[in-house]
Short mmCIF file of C-alpha atoms and ligand atoms in Angstrom, two decimals:
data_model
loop_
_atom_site.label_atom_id
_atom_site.label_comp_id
_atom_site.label_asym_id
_atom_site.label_seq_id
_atom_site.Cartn_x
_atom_site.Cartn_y
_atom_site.Cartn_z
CA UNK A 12 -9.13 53.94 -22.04
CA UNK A 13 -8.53 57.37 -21.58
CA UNK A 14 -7.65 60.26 -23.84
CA UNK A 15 -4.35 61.90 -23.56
CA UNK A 16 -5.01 65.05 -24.03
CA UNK A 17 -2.63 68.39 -24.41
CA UNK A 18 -4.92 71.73 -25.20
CA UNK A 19 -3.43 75.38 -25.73
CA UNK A 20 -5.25 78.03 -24.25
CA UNK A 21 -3.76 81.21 -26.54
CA UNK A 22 -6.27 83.44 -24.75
CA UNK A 23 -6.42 86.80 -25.57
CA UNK A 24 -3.23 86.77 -27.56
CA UNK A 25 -1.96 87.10 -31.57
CA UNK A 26 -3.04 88.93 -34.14
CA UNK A 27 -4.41 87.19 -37.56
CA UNK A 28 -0.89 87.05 -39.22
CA UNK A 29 0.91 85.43 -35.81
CA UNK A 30 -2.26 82.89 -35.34
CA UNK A 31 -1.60 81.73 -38.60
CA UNK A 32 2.03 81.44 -38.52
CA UNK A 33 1.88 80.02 -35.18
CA UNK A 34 -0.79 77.21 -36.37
CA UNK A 35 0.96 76.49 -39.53
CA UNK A 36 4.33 75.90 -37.23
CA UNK A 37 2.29 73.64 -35.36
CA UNK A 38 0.40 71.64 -37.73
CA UNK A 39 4.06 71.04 -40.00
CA UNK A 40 5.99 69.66 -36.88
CA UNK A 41 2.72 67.59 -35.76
CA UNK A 42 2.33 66.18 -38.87
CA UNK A 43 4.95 63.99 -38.39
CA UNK A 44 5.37 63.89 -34.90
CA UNK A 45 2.36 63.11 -32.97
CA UNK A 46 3.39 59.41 -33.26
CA UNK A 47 2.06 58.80 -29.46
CA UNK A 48 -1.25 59.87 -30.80
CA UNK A 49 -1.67 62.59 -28.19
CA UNK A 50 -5.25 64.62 -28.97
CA UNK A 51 -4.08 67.61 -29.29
CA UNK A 52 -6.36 71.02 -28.92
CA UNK A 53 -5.63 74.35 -30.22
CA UNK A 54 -7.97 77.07 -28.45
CA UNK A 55 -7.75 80.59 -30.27
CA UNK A 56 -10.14 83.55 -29.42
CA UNK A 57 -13.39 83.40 -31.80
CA UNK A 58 -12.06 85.50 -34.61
CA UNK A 59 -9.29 83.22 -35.68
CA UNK A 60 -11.69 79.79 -35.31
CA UNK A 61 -12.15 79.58 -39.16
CA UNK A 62 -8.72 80.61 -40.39
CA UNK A 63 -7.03 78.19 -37.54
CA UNK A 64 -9.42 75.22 -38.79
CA UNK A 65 -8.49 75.60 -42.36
CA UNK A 66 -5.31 75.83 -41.25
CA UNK A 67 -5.91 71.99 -39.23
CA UNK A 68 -7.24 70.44 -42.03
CA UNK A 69 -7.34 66.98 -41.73
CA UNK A 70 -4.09 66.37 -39.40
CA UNK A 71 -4.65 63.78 -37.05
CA UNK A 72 -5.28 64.01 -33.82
CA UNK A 73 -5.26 68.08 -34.03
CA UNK A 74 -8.56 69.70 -33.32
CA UNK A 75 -10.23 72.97 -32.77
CA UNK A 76 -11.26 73.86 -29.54
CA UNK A 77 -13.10 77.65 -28.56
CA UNK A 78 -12.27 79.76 -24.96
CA UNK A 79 -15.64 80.00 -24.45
CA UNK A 80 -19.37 79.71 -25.60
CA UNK A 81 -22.29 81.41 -24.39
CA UNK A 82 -25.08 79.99 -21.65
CA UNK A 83 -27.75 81.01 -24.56
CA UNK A 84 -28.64 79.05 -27.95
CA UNK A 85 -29.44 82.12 -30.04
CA UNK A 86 -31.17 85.38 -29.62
CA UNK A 87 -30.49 89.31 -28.93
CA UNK A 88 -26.97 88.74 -26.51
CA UNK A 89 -25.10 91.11 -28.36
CA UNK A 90 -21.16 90.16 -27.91
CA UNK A 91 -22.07 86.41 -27.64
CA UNK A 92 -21.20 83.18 -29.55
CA UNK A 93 -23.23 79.90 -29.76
CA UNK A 94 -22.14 76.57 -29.33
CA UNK A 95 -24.07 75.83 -32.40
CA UNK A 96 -21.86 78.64 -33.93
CA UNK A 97 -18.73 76.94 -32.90
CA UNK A 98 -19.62 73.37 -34.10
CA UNK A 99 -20.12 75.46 -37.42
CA UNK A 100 -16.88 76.53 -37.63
CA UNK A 101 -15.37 73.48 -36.94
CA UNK A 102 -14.63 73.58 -33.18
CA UNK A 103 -14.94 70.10 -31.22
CA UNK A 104 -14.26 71.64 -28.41
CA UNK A 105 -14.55 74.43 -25.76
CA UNK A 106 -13.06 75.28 -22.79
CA UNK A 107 -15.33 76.20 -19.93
CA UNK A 108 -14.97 78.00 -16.88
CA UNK A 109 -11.62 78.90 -17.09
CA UNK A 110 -10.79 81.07 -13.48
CA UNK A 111 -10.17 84.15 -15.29
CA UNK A 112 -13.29 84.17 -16.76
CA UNK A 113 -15.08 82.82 -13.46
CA UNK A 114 -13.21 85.99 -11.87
CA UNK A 115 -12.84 88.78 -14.45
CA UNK A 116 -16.45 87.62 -15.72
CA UNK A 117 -17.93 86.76 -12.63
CA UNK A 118 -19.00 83.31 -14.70
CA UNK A 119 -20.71 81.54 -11.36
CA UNK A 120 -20.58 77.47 -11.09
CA UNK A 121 -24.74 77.98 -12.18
CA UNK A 122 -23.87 79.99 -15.23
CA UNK A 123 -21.27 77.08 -16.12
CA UNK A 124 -23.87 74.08 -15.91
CA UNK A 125 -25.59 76.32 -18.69
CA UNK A 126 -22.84 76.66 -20.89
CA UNK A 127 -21.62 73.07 -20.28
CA UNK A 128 -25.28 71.86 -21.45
CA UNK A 129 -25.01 74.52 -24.34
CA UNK A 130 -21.86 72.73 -24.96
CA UNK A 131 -22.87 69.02 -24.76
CA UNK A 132 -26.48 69.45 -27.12
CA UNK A 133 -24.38 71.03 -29.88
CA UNK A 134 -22.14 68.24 -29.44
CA UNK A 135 -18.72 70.16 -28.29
CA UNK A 136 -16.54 68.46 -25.91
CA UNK A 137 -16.21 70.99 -23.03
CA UNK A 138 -12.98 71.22 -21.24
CA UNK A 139 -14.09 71.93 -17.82
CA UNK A 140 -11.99 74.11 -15.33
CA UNK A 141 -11.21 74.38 -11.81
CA UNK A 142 -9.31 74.97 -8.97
CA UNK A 143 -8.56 77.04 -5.94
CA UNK A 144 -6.81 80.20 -5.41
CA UNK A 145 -3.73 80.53 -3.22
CA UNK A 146 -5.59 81.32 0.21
CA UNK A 147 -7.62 78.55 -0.30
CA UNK A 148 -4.57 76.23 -1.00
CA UNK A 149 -2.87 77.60 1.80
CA UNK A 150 -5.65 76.80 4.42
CA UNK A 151 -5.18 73.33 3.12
CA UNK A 152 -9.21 73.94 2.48
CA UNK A 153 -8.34 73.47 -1.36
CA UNK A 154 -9.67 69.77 -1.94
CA UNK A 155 -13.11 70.47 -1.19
CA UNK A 156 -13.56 73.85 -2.91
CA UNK A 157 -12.78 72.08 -6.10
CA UNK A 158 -15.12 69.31 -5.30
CA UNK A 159 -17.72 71.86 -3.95
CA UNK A 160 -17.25 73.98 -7.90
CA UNK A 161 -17.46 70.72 -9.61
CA UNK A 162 -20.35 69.09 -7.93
CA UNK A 163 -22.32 73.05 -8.12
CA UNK A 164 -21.65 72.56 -11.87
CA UNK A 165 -21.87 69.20 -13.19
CA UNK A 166 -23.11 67.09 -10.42
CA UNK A 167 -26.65 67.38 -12.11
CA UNK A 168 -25.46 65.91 -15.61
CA UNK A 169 -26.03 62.28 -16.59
CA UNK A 170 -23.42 59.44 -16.20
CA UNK A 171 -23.82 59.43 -20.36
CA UNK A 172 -23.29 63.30 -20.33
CA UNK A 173 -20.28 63.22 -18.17
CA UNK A 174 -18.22 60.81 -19.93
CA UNK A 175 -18.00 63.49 -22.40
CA UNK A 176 -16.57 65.76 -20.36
CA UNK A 177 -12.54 66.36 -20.33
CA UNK A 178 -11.74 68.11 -16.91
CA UNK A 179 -8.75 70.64 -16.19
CA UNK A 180 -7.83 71.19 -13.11
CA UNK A 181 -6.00 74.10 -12.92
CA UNK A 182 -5.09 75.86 -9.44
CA UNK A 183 -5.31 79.70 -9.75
CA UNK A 184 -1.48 80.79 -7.69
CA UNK A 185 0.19 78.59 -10.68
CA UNK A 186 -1.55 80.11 -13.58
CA UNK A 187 0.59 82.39 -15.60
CA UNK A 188 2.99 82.83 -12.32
CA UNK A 189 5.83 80.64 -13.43
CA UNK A 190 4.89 78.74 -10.42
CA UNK A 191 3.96 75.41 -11.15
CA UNK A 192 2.37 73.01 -8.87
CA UNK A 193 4.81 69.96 -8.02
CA UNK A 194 3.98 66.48 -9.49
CA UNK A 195 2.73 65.06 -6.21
CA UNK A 196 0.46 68.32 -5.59
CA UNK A 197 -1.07 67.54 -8.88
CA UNK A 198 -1.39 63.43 -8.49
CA UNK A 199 -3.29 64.82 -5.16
CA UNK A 200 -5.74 66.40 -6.28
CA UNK A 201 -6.60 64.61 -9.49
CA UNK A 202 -6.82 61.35 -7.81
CA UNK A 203 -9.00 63.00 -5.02
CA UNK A 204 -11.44 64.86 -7.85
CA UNK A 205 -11.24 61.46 -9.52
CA UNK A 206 -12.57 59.87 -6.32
CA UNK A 207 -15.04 62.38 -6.65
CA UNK A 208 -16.83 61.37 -9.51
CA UNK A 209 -16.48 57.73 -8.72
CA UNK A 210 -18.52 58.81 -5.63
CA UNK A 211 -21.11 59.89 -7.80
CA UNK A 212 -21.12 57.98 -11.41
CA UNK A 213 -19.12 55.14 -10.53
CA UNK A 214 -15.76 53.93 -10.80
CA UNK A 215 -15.91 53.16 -14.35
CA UNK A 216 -17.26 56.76 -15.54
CA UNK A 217 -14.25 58.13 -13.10
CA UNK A 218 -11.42 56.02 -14.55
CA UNK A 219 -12.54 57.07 -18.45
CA UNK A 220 -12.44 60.66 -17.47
CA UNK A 221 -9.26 62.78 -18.66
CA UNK A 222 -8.05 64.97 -16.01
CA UNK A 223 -5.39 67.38 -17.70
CA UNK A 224 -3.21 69.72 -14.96
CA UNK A 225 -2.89 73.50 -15.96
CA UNK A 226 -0.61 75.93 -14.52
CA UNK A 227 2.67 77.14 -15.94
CA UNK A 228 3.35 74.11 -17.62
CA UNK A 229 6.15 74.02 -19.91
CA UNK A 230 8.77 71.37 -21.89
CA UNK A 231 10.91 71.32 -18.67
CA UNK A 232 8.14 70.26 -16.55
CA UNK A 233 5.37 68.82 -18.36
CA UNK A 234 7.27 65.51 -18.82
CA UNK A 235 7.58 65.19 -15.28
CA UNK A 236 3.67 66.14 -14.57
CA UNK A 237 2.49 64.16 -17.11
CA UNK A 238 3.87 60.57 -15.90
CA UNK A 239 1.95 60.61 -12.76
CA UNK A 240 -1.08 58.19 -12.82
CA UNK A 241 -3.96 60.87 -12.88
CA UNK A 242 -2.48 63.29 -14.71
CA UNK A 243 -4.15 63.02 -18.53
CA UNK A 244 -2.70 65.85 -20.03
CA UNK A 245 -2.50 69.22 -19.89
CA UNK A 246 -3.68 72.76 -20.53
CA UNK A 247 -1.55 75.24 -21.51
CA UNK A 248 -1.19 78.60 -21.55
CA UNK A 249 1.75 80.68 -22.24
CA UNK A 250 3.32 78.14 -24.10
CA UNK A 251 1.09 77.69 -26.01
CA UNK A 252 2.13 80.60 -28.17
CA UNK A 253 5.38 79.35 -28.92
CA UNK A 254 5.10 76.10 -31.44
CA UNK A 255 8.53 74.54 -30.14
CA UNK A 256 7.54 74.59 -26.42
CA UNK A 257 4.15 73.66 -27.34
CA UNK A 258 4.88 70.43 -29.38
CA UNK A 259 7.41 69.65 -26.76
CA UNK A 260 4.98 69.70 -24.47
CA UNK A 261 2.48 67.14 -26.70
CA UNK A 262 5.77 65.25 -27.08
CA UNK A 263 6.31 64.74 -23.26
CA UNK A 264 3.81 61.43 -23.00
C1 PEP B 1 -4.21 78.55 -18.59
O1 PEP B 1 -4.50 79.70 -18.90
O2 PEP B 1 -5.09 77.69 -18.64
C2 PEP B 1 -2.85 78.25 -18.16
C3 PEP B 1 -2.59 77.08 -17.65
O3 PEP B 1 -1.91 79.25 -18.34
P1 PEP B 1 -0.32 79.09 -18.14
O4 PEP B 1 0.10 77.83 -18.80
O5 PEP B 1 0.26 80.31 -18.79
O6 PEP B 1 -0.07 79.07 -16.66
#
């Protein structure tokens, strides 16, 4: 069976007295109210991974997740942060690949294989992103760009690697735009990257995998989103910063 999974992206957002009120908000309604048993993933930026965890404690199904990790295990990359740091600090999981670092940080699909097996030896769950900008959709091209960035980056993993791998699919023209992509537009697409890896692994490895849709999601639409077949969960930006939204949001399954 697959996860359900809902993750919050806070990017580069909050200072350390509104991380911690936000997490505390979080972890007080969840407490109680996770009773679908939705995994749920909070992503802060690095300097709030140790307060956040303490913070998590032990409430179920809540777990820490990083925005990032670097390609490198250790060494003189000034600015960097291990995935043996993370797992440290108590982070389970890490997103990877995310489009604004792929374009802000020109992070290439062969600089993601690195950090996903950076990821996967320290024993982090990475949460790998995709998905096509708005030209790309709009030439109707959009299916096999995604399949093209996910083969470039994980095709050479193992069938045992890949089941540990939580994908997000997330097309660029919804992300942060208000613009979300409609339910059928996401059922597309995951069922056709699901296909994908069937092609490759098998149809067992494919129907294990959580596919989570990001891209303006929010309590008015997630519910919707979330109820088609290859949906799995989602990632979630903006409101992710807002506990009410957010926990709706977990609370949509
Ligand atoms: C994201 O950054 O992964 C994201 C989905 O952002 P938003 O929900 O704000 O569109």
């Amino acid at each position: 069976m697959r996860k359900k999974i809902v993750a919050g992206n806070w990017k580069m957002n909050l200072n350390f007295e509104d991380g911690q009120k936000l997490t505390s908000e979080i972890v007080n309604i969840l407490k109680d109210e996770n009773d679908k048993k939705v995994t749920v993933v909070l992503n802060p930026p690095f300097v709030h991974l140790y307060p956040v965890k303490k913070l998590i404690g032990d409430t179920p199904n809540l777990f820490l997740g990083s925005q990032n990790c670097s390609d490198k295990s250790s060494g003189a990359y000034t600015g960097e942060v291990s995935a043996a740091m993370l797992v440290s600090f108590g982070a389970e999981y890490v997103i990877i690949g995310h489009s604004e670092r792929r374009e802000y940080f020109k992070e290439s699909n062969q600089l993601l294989t690195a950090k996903t097996r950076q990821a996967l030896e320290n024993g982090l769950i990475p949460i790998f992103c995709c998905g096509e900008p708005l030209d790309i959709r709009e030439a109707g091209t959009h299916e096999a760009y995604v399949k093209a960035q996910l083969t470039e980056s994980l095709f050479g993993f193992t069938e045992e690697e890949i089941s540990k791998v939580v994908i997000a699919y997330e097309p660029i023209w919804a992300i942060g735009t208000g613009k979300t992509a409609s339910s059928e537009q996401a059922q597309e697409m995951h069922a056709a990257l699901r296909n994908h890896f069937a092609s490759k692994y098998g149809q067992n490895v494919a129907d294990n995998l959580s596919i989570l849709y990001g891209g303006s999601c929010n309590p008015g639409n997630a519910k919707e989103i979330f109820s088609k077949a290859d949906v799995d969960g989602g990632l979630i930006g903006g409101a992710s910063l807002k506990s009410r939204d957010f926990v709706e949001i977990v609370k949509s399954f």
